[in-house]
PDB file of C-alpha atoms in Angstrom:
ATOM      1  CA  MET A   1     -35.668 -28.612 -39.536  1.00 45.00           C
ATOM      2  CA  THR A   2     -35.778 -30.790 -36.428  1.00 44.00           C
ATOM      3  CA  THR A   3     -33.983 -29.977 -33.191  1.00 40.00           C
ATOM      4  CA  THR A   4     -31.451 -32.718 -33.876  1.00 43.00           C
ATOM      5  CA  GLU A   5     -30.739 -31.370 -37.359  1.00 44.00           C
ATOM      6  CA  ALA A   6     -30.396 -27.838 -36.005  1.00 42.00           C
ATOM      7  CA  ALA A   7     -27.964 -28.989 -33.322  1.00 42.00           C
ATOM      8  CA  GLY A   8     -25.906 -30.874 -35.907  1.00 44.00           C
ATOM      9  CA  ALA A   9     -25.831 -27.866 -38.219  1.00 42.00           C
ATOM     10  CA  ALA A  10     -24.762 -25.563 -35.400  1.00 40.00           C
ATOM     11  CA  THR A  11     -21.950 -27.908 -34.429  1.00 41.00           C
ATOM     12  CA  SER A  12     -20.586 -28.370 -37.928  1.00 42.00           C
ATOM     13  CA  ASP A  13     -20.728 -24.643 -38.682  1.00 42.00           C
ATOM     14  CA  ALA A  14     -19.124 -23.628 -35.389  1.00 40.00           C
ATOM     15  CA  PRO A  15     -15.550 -22.407 -35.752  1.00 43.00           C
ATOM     16  CA  SER A  16     -12.925 -24.480 -33.994  1.00 57.00           C
ATOM     17  CA  ALA A  17     -11.562 -22.982 -30.789  1.00 60.00           C
ATOM     18  CA  ILE A  18      -8.495 -20.810 -31.189  1.00 64.00           C
ATOM     19  CA  THR A  19      -5.892 -21.736 -28.602  1.00 61.00           C
ATOM     20  CA  ASP A  20      -2.711 -20.135 -27.277  1.00 60.00           C
ATOM     21  CA  HIS A  21      -0.794 -22.574 -29.446  1.00 59.00           C
ATOM     22  CA  ASP A  22      -2.542 -21.170 -32.529  1.00 63.00           C
ATOM     23  CA  ARG A  23      -1.355 -17.720 -31.480  1.00 63.00           C
ATOM     24  CA  GLY A  24       2.274 -18.884 -31.329  1.00 65.00           C
ATOM     25  CA  VAL A  25       2.389 -19.156 -27.533  1.00 68.00           C
ATOM     26  CA  HIS A  26       4.485 -22.154 -26.529  1.00 70.00           C
ATOM     27  CA  GLY A  27       4.077 -24.278 -23.423  1.00 66.00           C
ATOM     28  CA  TYR A  28       7.098 -22.743 -21.719  1.00 74.00           C
ATOM     29  CA  HIS A  29       5.826 -19.174 -22.207  1.00 70.00           C
ATOM     30  CA  LYS A  30       4.554 -18.713 -18.639  1.00 78.00           C
ATOM     31  CA  GLN A  31       7.882 -19.951 -17.234  1.00 86.00           C
ATOM     32  CA  LYS A  32      10.109 -18.194 -19.760  1.00 89.00           C
ATOM     33  CA  ASP A  33      11.932 -15.935 -17.285  1.00 92.00           C
ATOM     34  CA  GLU A  34      12.566 -18.857 -14.930  1.00 94.00           C
ATOM     35  CA  HIS A  35      13.848 -20.974 -17.810  1.00 93.00           C
ATOM     36  CA  LEU A  36      16.201 -18.245 -18.984  1.00 95.00           C
ATOM     37  CA  LYS A  37      17.538 -17.829 -15.451  1.00 96.00           C
ATOM     38  CA  ARG A  38      18.093 -21.582 -15.218  1.00 95.00           C
ATOM     39  CA  LEU A  39      19.850 -21.686 -18.599  1.00 96.00           C
ATOM     40  CA  ARG A  40      22.127 -18.824 -17.573  1.00 97.00           C
ATOM     41  CA  ARG A  41      23.061 -20.792 -14.460  1.00 97.00           C
ATOM     42  CA  ILE A  42      23.869 -23.822 -16.632  1.00 97.00           C
ATOM     43  CA  GLU A  43      25.874 -21.589 -18.958  1.00 97.00           C
ATOM     44  CA  GLY A  44      27.866 -20.488 -15.920  1.00 97.00           C
ATOM     45  CA  GLN A  45      28.534 -24.122 -15.055  1.00 97.00           C
ATOM     46  CA  ILE A  46      29.848 -24.735 -18.571  1.00 97.00           C
ATOM     47  CA  ARG A  47      32.080 -21.673 -18.386  1.00 97.00           C
ATOM     48  CA  GLY A  48      33.310 -23.053 -15.064  1.00 97.00           C
ATOM     49  CA  LEU A  49      34.281 -26.261 -16.852  1.00 97.00           C
ATOM     50  CA  GLN A  50      36.357 -24.258 -19.309  1.00 97.00           C
ATOM     51  CA  ARG A  51      38.076 -22.511 -16.405  1.00 97.00           C
ATOM     52  CA  LEU A  52      38.805 -25.835 -14.685  1.00 97.00           C
ATOM     53  CA  VAL A  53      40.464 -27.185 -17.826  1.00 97.00           C
ATOM     54  CA  ASP A  54      42.362 -23.950 -18.338  1.00 97.00           C
ATOM     55  CA  GLU A  55      43.634 -24.151 -14.744  1.00 97.00           C
ATOM     56  CA  ASP A  56      44.687 -27.807 -15.148  1.00 97.00           C
ATOM     57  CA  VAL A  57      42.360 -29.058 -12.406  1.00 97.00           C
ATOM     58  CA  TYR A  58      42.384 -32.781 -11.578  1.00 97.00           C
ATOM     59  CA  CYS A  59      40.392 -34.878 -14.110  1.00 97.00           C
ATOM     60  CA  ILE A  60      37.961 -36.376 -11.604  1.00 98.00           C
ATOM     61  CA  ASP A  61      37.061 -32.926 -10.269  1.00 97.00           C
ATOM     62  CA  ILE A  62      36.251 -31.789 -13.808  1.00 97.00           C
ATOM     63  CA  LEU A  63      34.210 -34.938 -14.453  1.00 97.00           C
ATOM     64  CA  THR A  64      32.217 -34.256 -11.284  1.00 97.00           C
ATOM     65  CA  GLN A  65      31.341 -30.825 -12.640  1.00 97.00           C
ATOM     66  CA  VAL A  66      30.501 -32.298 -16.055  1.00 97.00           C
ATOM     67  CA  SER A  67      28.074 -34.637 -14.300  1.00 97.00           C
ATOM     68  CA  ALA A  68      26.444 -31.732 -12.452  1.00 96.00           C
ATOM     69  CA  SER A  69      26.084 -29.749 -15.691  1.00 97.00           C
ATOM     70  CA  THR A  70      24.624 -32.758 -17.489  1.00 95.00           C
ATOM     71  CA  LYS A  71      22.085 -33.322 -14.696  1.00 96.00           C
ATOM     72  CA  ALA A  72      21.082 -29.658 -14.838  1.00 96.00           C
ATOM     73  CA  LEU A  73      20.469 -29.870 -18.598  1.00 95.00           C
ATOM     74  CA  GLN A  74      18.529 -33.116 -18.220  1.00 94.00           C
ATOM     75  CA  SER A  75      16.365 -31.572 -15.529  1.00 95.00           C
ATOM     76  CA  PHE A  76      15.676 -28.570 -17.759  1.00 95.00           C
ATOM     77  CA  ALA A  77      14.820 -30.867 -20.665  1.00 94.00           C
ATOM     78  CA  LEU A  78      12.338 -32.837 -18.555  1.00 93.00           C
ATOM     79  CA  GLN A  79      10.624 -29.645 -17.397  1.00 93.00           C
ATOM     80  CA  LEU A  80      10.368 -28.421 -20.987  1.00 92.00           C
ATOM     81  CA  LEU A  81       9.021 -31.795 -22.105  1.00 92.00           C
ATOM     82  CA  GLU A  82       6.360 -31.745 -19.393  1.00 92.00           C
ATOM     83  CA  GLU A  83       5.279 -28.275 -20.468  1.00 92.00           C
ATOM     84  CA  HIS A  84       5.180 -29.431 -24.087  1.00 91.00           C
ATOM     85  CA  LEU A  85       2.931 -32.349 -23.175  1.00 91.00           C
ATOM     86  CA  ARG A  86       0.626 -30.217 -21.039  1.00 90.00           C
ATOM     87  CA  HIS A  87       0.339 -27.435 -23.591  1.00 89.00           C
ATOM     88  CA  CYS A  88       1.142 -28.429 -27.167  1.00 88.00           C
ATOM     89  CA  VAL A  89       0.094 -32.080 -27.060  1.00 90.00           C
ATOM     90  CA  ALA A  90      -2.993 -31.292 -24.973  1.00 89.00           C
ATOM     91  CA  ASP A  91      -3.944 -28.597 -27.488  1.00 88.00           C
ATOM     92  CA  ALA A  92      -3.611 -31.097 -30.329  1.00 89.00           C
ATOM     93  CA  ALA A  93      -5.733 -33.592 -28.370  1.00 90.00           C
ATOM     94  CA  VAL A  94      -8.528 -31.031 -28.179  1.00 89.00           C
ATOM     95  CA  LYS A  95      -8.359 -30.569 -31.946  1.00 86.00           C
ATOM     96  CA  GLY A  96      -8.080 -34.313 -32.578  1.00 85.00           C
ATOM     97  CA  GLY A  97      -7.490 -35.896 -35.945  1.00 86.00           C
ATOM     98  CA  GLU A  98      -4.072 -36.076 -37.533  1.00 90.00           C
ATOM     99  CA  GLU A  99      -2.692 -33.270 -35.383  1.00 89.00           C
ATOM    100  CA  ILE A 100      -2.758 -35.354 -32.188  1.00 90.00           C
ATOM    101  CA  ASP A 101      -1.037 -38.242 -33.948  1.00 91.00           C
ATOM    102  CA  ALA A 102       1.701 -35.908 -35.201  1.00 91.00           C
ATOM    103  CA  LYS A 103       2.243 -34.344 -31.765  1.00 91.00           C
ATOM    104  CA  VAL A 104       2.399 -37.716 -30.012  1.00 92.00           C
ATOM    105  CA  GLU A 105       4.921 -38.974 -32.576  1.00 93.00           C
ATOM    106  CA  GLU A 106       6.955 -35.790 -32.184  1.00 92.00           C
ATOM    107  CA  ALA A 107       6.962 -36.106 -28.363  1.00 93.00           C
ATOM    108  CA  THR A 108       7.870 -39.801 -28.568  1.00 94.00           C
ATOM    109  CA  LYS A 109      10.873 -39.001 -30.750  1.00 94.00           C
ATOM    110  CA  ALA A 110      11.951 -36.236 -28.378  1.00 93.00           C
ATOM    111  CA  ILE A 111      11.743 -38.646 -25.420  1.00 93.00           C
ATOM    112  CA  ALA A 112      13.798 -41.210 -27.359  1.00 94.00           C
ATOM    113  CA  ARG A 113      16.480 -38.564 -28.020  1.00 92.00           C
ATOM    114  CA  LEU A 114      16.563 -37.666 -24.333  1.00 90.00           C
ATOM    115  CA  LEU A 115      16.949 -41.303 -23.354  1.00 90.00           C
ATOM    116  CA  ARG A 116      19.933 -41.717 -25.695  1.00 89.00           C
ATOM    117  CA  THR A 117      21.850 -38.940 -23.958  1.00 71.00           C
TER     118      THR A 117
END
């Protein structure tokens, strides 16, 4: 067996790298506590909207708070999307093949949904 053949055999027999994604660790995992804190803050904003309606607050004041809540959710969504691209899509890129195509399509659809909101 030549050196080239040995190198080729070693490469084809080598197991593929196991990544965090394979272990069920998602891109947001390292920021999970921060994300939960942020979502609780947004939940508080939504509860505040309910209180404003219950207290018959002026429409424009409620709409201002709706806008703030919407911006907070959009900001959260963008952060989560960035983490998805850096972790899940990057992991698929390392693996290559059909997996990267599927992850790019999935991310593209998610971006399209975000743009429609």
